[in-house]
Short mmCIF file of C-alpha atoms in Angstrom, two decimals:
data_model
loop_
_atom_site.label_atom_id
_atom_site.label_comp_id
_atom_site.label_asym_id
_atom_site.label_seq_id
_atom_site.Cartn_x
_atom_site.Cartn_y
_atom_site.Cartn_z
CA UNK A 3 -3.52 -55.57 -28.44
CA UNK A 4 -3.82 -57.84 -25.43
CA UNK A 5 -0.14 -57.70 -24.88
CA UNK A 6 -1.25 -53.52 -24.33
CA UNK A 7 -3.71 -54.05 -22.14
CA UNK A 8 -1.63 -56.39 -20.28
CA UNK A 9 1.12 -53.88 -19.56
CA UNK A 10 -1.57 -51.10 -18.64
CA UNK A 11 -3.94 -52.61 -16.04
CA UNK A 12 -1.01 -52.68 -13.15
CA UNK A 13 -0.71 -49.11 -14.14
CA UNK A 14 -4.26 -48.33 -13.88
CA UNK A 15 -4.34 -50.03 -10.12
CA UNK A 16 -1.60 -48.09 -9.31
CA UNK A 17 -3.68 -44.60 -10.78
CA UNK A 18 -6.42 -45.97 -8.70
CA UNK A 19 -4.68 -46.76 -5.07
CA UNK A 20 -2.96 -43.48 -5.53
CA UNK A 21 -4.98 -41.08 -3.13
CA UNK A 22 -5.65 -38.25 -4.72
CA UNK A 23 -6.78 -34.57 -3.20
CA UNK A 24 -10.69 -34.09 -3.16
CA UNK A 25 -11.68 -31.34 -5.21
CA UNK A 26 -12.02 -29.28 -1.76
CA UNK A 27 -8.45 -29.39 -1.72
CA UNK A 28 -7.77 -28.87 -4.99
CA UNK A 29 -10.01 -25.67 -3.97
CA UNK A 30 -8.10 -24.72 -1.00
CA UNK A 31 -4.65 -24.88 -2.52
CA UNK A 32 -5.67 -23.04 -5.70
CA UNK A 33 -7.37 -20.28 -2.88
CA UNK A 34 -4.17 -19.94 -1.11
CA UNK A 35 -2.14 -19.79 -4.17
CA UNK A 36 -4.19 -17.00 -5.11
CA UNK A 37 -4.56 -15.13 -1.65
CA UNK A 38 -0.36 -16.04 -1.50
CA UNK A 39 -0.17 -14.46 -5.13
CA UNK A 40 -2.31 -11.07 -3.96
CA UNK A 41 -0.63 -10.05 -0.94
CA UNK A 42 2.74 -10.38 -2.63
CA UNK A 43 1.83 -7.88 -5.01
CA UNK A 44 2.52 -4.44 -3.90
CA UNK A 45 -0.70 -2.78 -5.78
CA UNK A 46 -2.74 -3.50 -2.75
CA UNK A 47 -0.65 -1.50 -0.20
CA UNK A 48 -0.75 1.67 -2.82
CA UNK A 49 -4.29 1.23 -2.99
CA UNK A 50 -5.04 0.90 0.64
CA UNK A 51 -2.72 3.72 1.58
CA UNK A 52 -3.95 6.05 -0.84
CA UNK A 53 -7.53 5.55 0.38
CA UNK A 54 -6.27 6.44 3.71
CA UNK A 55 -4.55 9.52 2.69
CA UNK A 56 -7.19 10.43 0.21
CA UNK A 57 -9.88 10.10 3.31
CA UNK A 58 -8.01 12.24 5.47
CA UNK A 59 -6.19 14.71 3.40
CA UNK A 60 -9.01 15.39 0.58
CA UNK A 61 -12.35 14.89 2.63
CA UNK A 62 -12.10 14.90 6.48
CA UNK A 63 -9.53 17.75 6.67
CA UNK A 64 -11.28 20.18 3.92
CA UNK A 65 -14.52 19.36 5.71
CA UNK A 66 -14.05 20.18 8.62
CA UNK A 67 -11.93 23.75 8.53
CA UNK A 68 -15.74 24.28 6.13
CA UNK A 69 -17.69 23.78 9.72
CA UNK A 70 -19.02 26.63 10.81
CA UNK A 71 -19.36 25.44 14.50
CA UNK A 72 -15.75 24.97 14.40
CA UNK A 73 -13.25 27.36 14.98
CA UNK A 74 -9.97 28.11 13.68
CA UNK A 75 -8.58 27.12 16.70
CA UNK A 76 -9.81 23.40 17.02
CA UNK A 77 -10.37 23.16 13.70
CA UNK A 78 -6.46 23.86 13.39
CA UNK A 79 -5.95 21.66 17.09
CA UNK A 80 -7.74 18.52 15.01
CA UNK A 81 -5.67 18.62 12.11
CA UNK A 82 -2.50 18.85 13.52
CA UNK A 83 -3.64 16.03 15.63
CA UNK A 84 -5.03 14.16 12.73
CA UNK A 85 -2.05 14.52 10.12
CA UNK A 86 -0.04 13.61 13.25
CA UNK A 87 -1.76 10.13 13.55
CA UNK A 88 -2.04 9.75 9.42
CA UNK A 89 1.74 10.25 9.09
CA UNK A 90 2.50 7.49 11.30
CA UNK A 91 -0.25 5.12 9.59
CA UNK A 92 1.62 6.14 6.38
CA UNK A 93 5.06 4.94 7.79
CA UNK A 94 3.62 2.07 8.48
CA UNK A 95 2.05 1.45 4.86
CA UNK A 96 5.69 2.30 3.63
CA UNK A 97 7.38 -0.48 5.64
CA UNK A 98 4.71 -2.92 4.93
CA UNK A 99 4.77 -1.65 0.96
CA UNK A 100 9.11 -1.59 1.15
CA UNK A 101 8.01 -5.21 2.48
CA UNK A 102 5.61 -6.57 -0.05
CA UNK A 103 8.10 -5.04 -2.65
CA UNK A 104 10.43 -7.45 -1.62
CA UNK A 105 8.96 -10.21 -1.40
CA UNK A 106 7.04 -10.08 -4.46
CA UNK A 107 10.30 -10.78 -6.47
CA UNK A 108 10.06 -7.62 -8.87
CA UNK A 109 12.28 -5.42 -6.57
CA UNK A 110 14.04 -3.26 -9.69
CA UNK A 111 10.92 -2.38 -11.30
CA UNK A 112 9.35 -1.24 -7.87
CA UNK A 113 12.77 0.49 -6.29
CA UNK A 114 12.17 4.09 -7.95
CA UNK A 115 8.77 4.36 -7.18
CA UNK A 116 9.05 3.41 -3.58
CA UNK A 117 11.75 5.28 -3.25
CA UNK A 118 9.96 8.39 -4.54
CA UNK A 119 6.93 7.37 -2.15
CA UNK A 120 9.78 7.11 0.90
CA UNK A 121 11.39 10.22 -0.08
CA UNK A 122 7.91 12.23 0.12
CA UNK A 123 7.16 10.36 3.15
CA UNK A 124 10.07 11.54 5.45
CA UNK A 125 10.18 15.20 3.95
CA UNK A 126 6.77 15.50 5.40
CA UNK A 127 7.53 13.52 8.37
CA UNK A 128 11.00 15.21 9.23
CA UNK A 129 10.51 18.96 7.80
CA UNK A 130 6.65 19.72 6.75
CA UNK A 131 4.62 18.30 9.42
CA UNK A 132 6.90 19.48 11.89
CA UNK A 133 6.35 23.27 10.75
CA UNK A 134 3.27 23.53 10.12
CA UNK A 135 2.63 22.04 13.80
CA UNK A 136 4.65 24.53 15.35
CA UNK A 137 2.99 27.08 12.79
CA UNK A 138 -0.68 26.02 14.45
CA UNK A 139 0.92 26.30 17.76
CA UNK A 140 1.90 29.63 17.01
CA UNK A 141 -1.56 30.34 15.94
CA UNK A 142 -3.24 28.87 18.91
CA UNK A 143 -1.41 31.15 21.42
CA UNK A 144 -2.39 34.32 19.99
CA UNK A 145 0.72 34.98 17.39
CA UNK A 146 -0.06 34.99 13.27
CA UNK A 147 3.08 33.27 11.98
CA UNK A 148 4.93 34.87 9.18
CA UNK A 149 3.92 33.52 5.81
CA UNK A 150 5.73 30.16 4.29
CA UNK A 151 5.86 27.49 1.83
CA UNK A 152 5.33 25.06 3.97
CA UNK A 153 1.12 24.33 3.37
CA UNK A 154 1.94 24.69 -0.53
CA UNK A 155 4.54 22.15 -0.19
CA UNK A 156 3.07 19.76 1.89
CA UNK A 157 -0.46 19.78 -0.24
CA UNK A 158 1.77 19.66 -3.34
CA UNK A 159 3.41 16.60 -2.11
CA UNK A 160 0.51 14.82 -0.76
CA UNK A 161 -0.96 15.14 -4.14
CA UNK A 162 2.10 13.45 -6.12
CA UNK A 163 1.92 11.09 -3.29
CA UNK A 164 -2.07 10.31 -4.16
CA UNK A 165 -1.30 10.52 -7.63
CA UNK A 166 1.81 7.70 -7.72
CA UNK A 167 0.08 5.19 -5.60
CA UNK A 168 -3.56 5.59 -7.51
CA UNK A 169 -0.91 4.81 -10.43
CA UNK A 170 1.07 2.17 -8.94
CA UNK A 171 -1.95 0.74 -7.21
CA UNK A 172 -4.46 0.39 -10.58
CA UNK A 173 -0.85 -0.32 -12.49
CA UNK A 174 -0.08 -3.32 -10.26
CA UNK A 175 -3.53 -4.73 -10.03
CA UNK A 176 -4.23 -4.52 -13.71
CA UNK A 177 -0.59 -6.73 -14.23
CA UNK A 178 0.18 -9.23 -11.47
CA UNK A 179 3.53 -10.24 -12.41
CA UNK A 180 4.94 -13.84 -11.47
CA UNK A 181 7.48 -13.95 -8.87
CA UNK A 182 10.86 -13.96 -10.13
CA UNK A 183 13.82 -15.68 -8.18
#
């Protein structure tokens, strides 16, 4: 038993010259592990770009084409100007979400969403938003444009577009996954 003891007390010196982190540290590195470990995983991007899109497109908007001090004509003049400024915060949320997507390590299982989210993204940005800018235009100089799809398509969108990042979003939160290499 003495021989045991013997063999063990240079190994407990060493244990205690070692320096070891304070549990402040210990605190810190387990924080940024976990603050490293949120931002890399996508579900907070869907989240924070569907309450973006949610505020503007399903409260602001409605609300204020409901004002009765407002006319049709700023009413319309505002919204253009604000789905204007939205769709560019939303291309930003898609590069920063195209981003996180790949850095988080779980590329595959995020590519078809994001690419769904991209698609709807640039048809608004490239055909819909356009349209229905020029359509307001029309409207603001007098001239009732002839009826289109274009509203109906863009609302139809930009609800699949709430709808797959409320489920990405809660889906992502409710799973972290580790990152893979």
């Amino acid at each position: 038993m003495h021989r045991v003891c013997a063999e063990l007390a240079p190994r407990a010196a060493r244990i205690q010259a070692r320096e070891f982190p304070t549990n402040e540290q210990m605190l810190n590195q387990t924080t940024t592990a976990r603050i490293r470990a949120a931002f890399s995983n996508p579900g907070w991007v869907c989240l924070a770009w569907f309450g973006m899109t949610a505020g503007v497109s399903l409260l602001a908007v409605p609300a204020q084409f409901g004002a009765t001090a407002a006319t049709r004509a700023v009413s319309l003049d505002v919204a253009r100007t604000i789905f204007t400024a939205l769709n560019k915060a939303e291309l930003v949320a898609l590069v920063l979400l195209l981003i996180v997507v790949r850095v988080s390590g779980n590329a595959r299982k995020w590519w078809a969403a994001s690419s769904v989210l991209a698609f709807i993204v640039l048809l608004q940005t490239v055909w819909l938003l356009p349209e229905l800018a020029e359509r307001a235009r029309l409207i603001l100089a007098g001239t009732e444009p002839p009826p289109s799809i274009a509203h109906a398509a863009y609302s139809t969108l930009e609800l699949v577009k709430l709808g797959l990042l409320l489920f990405l979003g809660l889906a992502a939160i409710s799973r972290p996954e580790t990152k893979r290499p």
